């Protein structure tokens, strides 16, 4: 199936390239507050937690605007530890998305096999060490081995609009679904490839795209990073749109999405920081 893919190098505060209700699924992993270095000024490098949350809200308001009625938005996030303080990012995100108008639907736990590096906090797997050093009460901090996939919906969907053929063409393999998706705890290995500090594994957008879209529909990732969401959408016969503020990731995005093999399926827009095209 011929699909189209738009990559915008620019910030996602204003997604002027997208019409209202033109997207059928949002899949994203926002920049973590004050933890990762994404190589340029961005939401993750904002110093104040309140300003960081305000910026996330602006992007999620845009996601709400462009998402079609009855469709889903899935946010991969985890609480973070910065300066010895734990920030309940997932709880704040739930509240922000609800205030944008989304209905909170599910909280899927992405469990990583024990001992695997947690993508967002360097000390996440060393916390239990304190109890080993001090085997007494009140020295207990468990290692962090999971992230959240928060699932939201924009109102109700009219299932009668789907034809029999459209449904059959995107039918879900129930044997696979029973094995991997029957509960709200999904086990997936973290991404280990290099090139970007916080990639999610392809399995994550793949599950969400298969479970929440039909072939030919459009998936948006407002924080595209290395291009994982667009790459998977393309492989699954869905169109895609991705915003990424750091132009340094464009080469990686092109390689990951197969741009060089099929450039005609892509539109690449490079904006100046203020949203002006170059
Ligand atoms: C957690 S990473 C996403 C990684 C992605 N899921 C992947 O698999 O590669 C978040 C990304 O958001 C980008 N970002 C931060 N602020 C942004 C903004 N205002 N608009 C668009 N992208 C932004 C960062 O540069 C970073 O690459």
CSV table of N, CA and C and ligand atoms in Angstrom, one decimal, residues 8-14 27-32 36-46 55-56 59 76 191 196-202 204-205 221-229 242-247 249 252-253 256, ligand 1:
chain,number,residue,atom,x,y,z
A,8,UNK,N,9.0,16.8,10.0
A,8,UNK,CA,9.2,18.2,10.2
A,8,UNK,C,10.3,18.4,11.2
A,9,UNK,N,11.3,19.1,10.8
A,9,UNK,CA,12.4,19.4,11.7
A,9,UNK,C,12.0,20.8,12.3
A,10,UNK,N,11.5,20.8,13.5
A,10,UNK,CA,11.0,22.0,14.1
A,10,UNK,C,10.3,21.6,15.3
A,11,UNK,N,9.8,22.6,16.1
A,11,UNK,CA,9.2,22.2,17.3
A,11,UNK,C,7.7,22.0,17.2
A,12,UNK,N,7.2,21.2,18.1
A,12,UNK,CA,5.8,20.6,18.0
A,12,UNK,C,4.8,21.5,18.7
A,13,UNK,N,5.2,22.6,19.2
A,13,UNK,CA,4.3,23.5,19.9
A,13,UNK,C,3.1,23.9,19.0
A,14,UNK,N,3.5,24.1,17.7
A,14,UNK,CA,2.4,24.5,16.7
A,14,UNK,C,2.6,23.6,15.5
A,27,UNK,N,1.4,8.4,18.8
A,27,UNK,CA,2.3,7.5,19.6
A,27,UNK,C,3.6,8.3,19.9
A,28,UNK,N,3.9,8.5,21.1
A,28,UNK,CA,5.1,9.3,21.4
A,28,UNK,C,5.7,9.0,22.8
A,29,UNK,N,7.0,9.4,22.9
A,29,UNK,CA,7.7,9.4,24.1
A,29,UNK,C,8.3,10.8,24.3
A,30,UNK,N,7.7,11.6,25.3
A,30,UNK,CA,8.2,12.9,25.4
A,30,UNK,C,9.6,13.0,26.0
A,31,UNK,N,10.3,14.1,25.7
A,31,UNK,CA,11.6,14.3,26.3
A,31,UNK,C,11.5,14.3,27.8
A,32,UNK,N,12.5,13.6,28.5
A,32,UNK,CA,12.4,13.6,29.9
A,32,UNK,C,12.9,14.9,30.5
A,36,UNK,N,18.0,13.7,30.2
A,36,UNK,CA,18.8,13.4,29.0
A,36,UNK,C,19.3,14.6,28.2
A,37,UNK,N,20.4,14.4,27.5
A,37,UNK,CA,20.9,15.5,26.7
A,37,UNK,C,20.5,15.2,25.2
A,38,UNK,N,19.5,15.9,24.7
A,38,UNK,CA,19.1,15.7,23.3
A,38,UNK,C,19.9,16.6,22.3
A,39,UNK,N,20.9,17.2,22.8
A,39,UNK,CA,21.8,17.9,21.9
A,39,UNK,C,21.4,19.3,21.5
A,40,UNK,N,20.3,19.8,21.9
A,40,UNK,CA,19.9,21.1,21.5
A,40,UNK,C,18.9,21.7,22.5
A,41,UNK,N,18.6,22.9,22.4
A,41,UNK,CA,17.6,23.5,23.4
A,41,UNK,C,16.2,22.8,23.0
A,42,UNK,N,15.6,22.3,24.0
A,42,UNK,CA,14.3,21.6,23.7
A,42,UNK,C,13.5,21.5,25.0
A,43,UNK,N,12.4,20.8,25.0
A,43,UNK,CA,11.5,20.8,26.2
A,43,UNK,C,12.2,20.1,27.4
A,44,UNK,N,13.0,19.1,27.0
A,44,UNK,CA,13.8,18.4,28.1
A,44,UNK,C,14.8,19.2,28.8
A,45,UNK,N,15.3,20.3,28.2
A,45,UNK,CA,16.3,21.0,28.8
A,45,UNK,C,15.8,22.2,29.6
A,46,UNK,N,14.5,22.3,29.7
A,46,UNK,CA,13.9,23.4,30.5
A,46,UNK,C,14.2,23.2,32.0
A,55,UNK,N,5.0,23.3,28.8
A,55,UNK,CA,5.4,23.1,27.4
A,55,UNK,C,4.8,21.8,26.9
A,56,UNK,N,4.8,20.7,27.7
A,56,UNK,CA,4.2,19.5,27.3
A,56,UNK,C,2.8,19.7,27.0
A,59,UNK,N,2.1,21.0,23.6
A,59,UNK,CA,2.2,20.0,22.5
A,59,UNK,C,1.0,19.1,22.6
A,76,UNK,N,4.3,7.1,26.0
A,76,UNK,CA,5.3,6.3,26.8
A,76,UNK,C,6.1,7.3,27.6
A,191,UNK,N,15.6,-0.7,23.6
A,191,UNK,CA,16.4,-0.5,22.4
A,191,UNK,C,17.9,-0.4,22.8
A,196,UNK,N,20.8,7.7,19.3
A,196,UNK,CA,19.9,8.7,20.0
A,196,UNK,C,19.9,8.2,21.4
A,197,UNK,N,19.8,9.1,22.4
A,197,UNK,CA,19.9,8.6,23.8
A,197,UNK,C,18.6,8.0,24.4
A,198,UNK,N,17.5,8.1,23.7
A,198,UNK,CA,16.3,7.6,24.3
A,198,UNK,C,15.3,7.0,23.4
A,199,UNK,N,15.8,6.1,22.5
A,199,UNK,CA,14.9,5.4,21.6
A,199,UNK,C,14.0,4.4,22.2
A,200,UNK,N,12.7,4.3,21.8
A,200,UNK,CA,12.0,3.1,22.3
A,200,UNK,C,12.2,2.0,21.2
A,201,UNK,N,11.9,0.7,21.7
A,201,UNK,CA,12.1,-0.4,20.7
A,201,UNK,C,11.0,-0.4,19.7
A,202,UNK,N,11.2,-0.9,18.5
A,202,UNK,CA,10.2,-0.9,17.5
A,202,UNK,C,9.0,-1.6,17.9
A,204,UNK,N,7.3,-1.4,20.5
A,204,UNK,CA,6.4,-0.5,21.2
A,204,UNK,C,5.4,0.2,20.3
A,205,UNK,N,5.9,1.0,19.3
A,205,UNK,CA,4.9,1.6,18.4
A,205,UNK,C,4.3,0.5,17.5
A,221,UNK,N,3.9,11.3,15.6
A,221,UNK,CA,4.8,11.3,16.8
A,221,UNK,C,5.3,12.8,16.9
A,222,UNK,N,4.9,13.6,17.9
A,222,UNK,CA,5.4,14.9,18.0
A,222,UNK,C,6.8,15.0,18.5
A,223,UNK,N,7.3,13.9,19.0
A,223,UNK,CA,8.7,13.9,19.5
A,223,UNK,C,9.4,12.7,18.9
A,224,UNK,N,9.7,12.9,17.6
A,224,UNK,CA,10.1,11.8,16.7
A,224,UNK,C,11.5,11.1,17.1
A,225,UNK,N,12.4,11.9,17.6
A,225,UNK,CA,13.7,11.4,17.9
A,225,UNK,C,14.4,10.8,16.7
A,226,UNK,N,14.7,9.5,16.8
A,226,UNK,CA,15.4,8.8,15.7
A,226,UNK,C,14.5,8.4,14.6
A,227,UNK,N,13.2,8.6,14.7
A,227,UNK,CA,12.3,8.2,13.6
A,227,UNK,C,11.6,6.9,13.8
A,228,UNK,N,11.7,6.3,15.0
A,228,UNK,CA,11.1,4.9,15.1
A,228,UNK,C,9.7,4.8,14.7
A,229,UNK,N,8.8,5.8,15.2
A,229,UNK,CA,7.4,5.7,14.9
A,229,UNK,C,7.1,5.7,13.4
A,242,UNK,N,6.0,13.1,11.7
A,242,UNK,CA,6.9,13.2,12.9
A,242,UNK,C,7.5,14.6,13.0
A,243,UNK,N,7.5,15.1,14.2
A,243,UNK,CA,8.2,16.4,14.5
A,243,UNK,C,9.4,16.1,15.4
A,244,UNK,N,10.5,16.7,15.0
A,244,UNK,CA,11.7,16.6,15.8
A,244,UNK,C,12.5,17.9,15.8
A,245,UNK,N,12.8,18.4,17.0
A,245,UNK,CA,13.4,19.8,17.1
A,245,UNK,C,14.9,19.8,16.7
A,246,UNK,N,15.5,18.6,16.8
A,246,UNK,CA,17.0,18.6,16.6
A,246,UNK,C,17.3,18.1,15.2
A,247,UNK,N,17.8,19.0,14.4
A,247,UNK,CA,18.1,18.6,13.0
A,247,UNK,C,19.2,17.6,12.9
A,249,UNK,N,19.3,14.8,14.1
A,249,UNK,CA,18.8,13.5,14.0
A,249,UNK,C,18.2,13.2,12.7
A,252,UNK,N,19.7,10.2,10.8
A,252,UNK,CA,19.3,8.9,11.4
A,252,UNK,C,17.8,8.6,11.1
A,253,UNK,N,17.0,9.6,11.1
A,253,UNK,CA,15.6,9.5,10.7
A,253,UNK,C,15.5,8.9,9.3
A,256,UNK,N,16.6,5.3,9.2
A,256,UNK,CA,15.7,4.3,9.9
A,256,UNK,C,14.4,4.1,9.1
B,1,LIG,C1,12.4,10.6,24.2
B,1,LIG,S1,13.0,11.2,22.7
B,1,LIG,C2,12.0,10.4,21.5
B,1,LIG,C3,12.7,9.1,21.0
B,1,LIG,C4,11.9,8.4,20.0
B,1,LIG,N1,10.7,7.7,20.6
B,1,LIG,C5,12.8,7.3,19.3
B,1,LIG,O1,12.4,6.1,19.4
B,1,LIG,O2,13.8,7.7,18.8
B,1,LIG,C6,12.3,12.8,22.7
B,1,LIG,C7,12.7,13.7,21.5
B,1,LIG,O3,11.9,14.9,21.5
B,1,LIG,C8,12.7,15.9,20.9
B,1,LIG,N2,12.1,17.2,21.3
B,1,LIG,C9,12.2,17.9,22.5
B,1,LIG,N3,11.5,19.1,22.5
B,1,LIG,C10,10.8,19.1,21.3
B,1,LIG,C11,9.9,20.0,20.6
B,1,LIG,N4,9.5,21.1,21.3
B,1,LIG,N5,9.4,19.7,19.4
B,1,LIG,C12,9.8,18.5,18.8
B,1,LIG,N6,10.7,17.7,19.3
B,1,LIG,C13,11.2,17.9,20.5
B,1,LIG,C14,14.1,15.7,21.5
B,1,LIG,O4,15.1,16.3,20.7
B,1,LIG,C15,14.1,14.1,21.5
B,1,LIG,O5,14.7,13.7,20.3
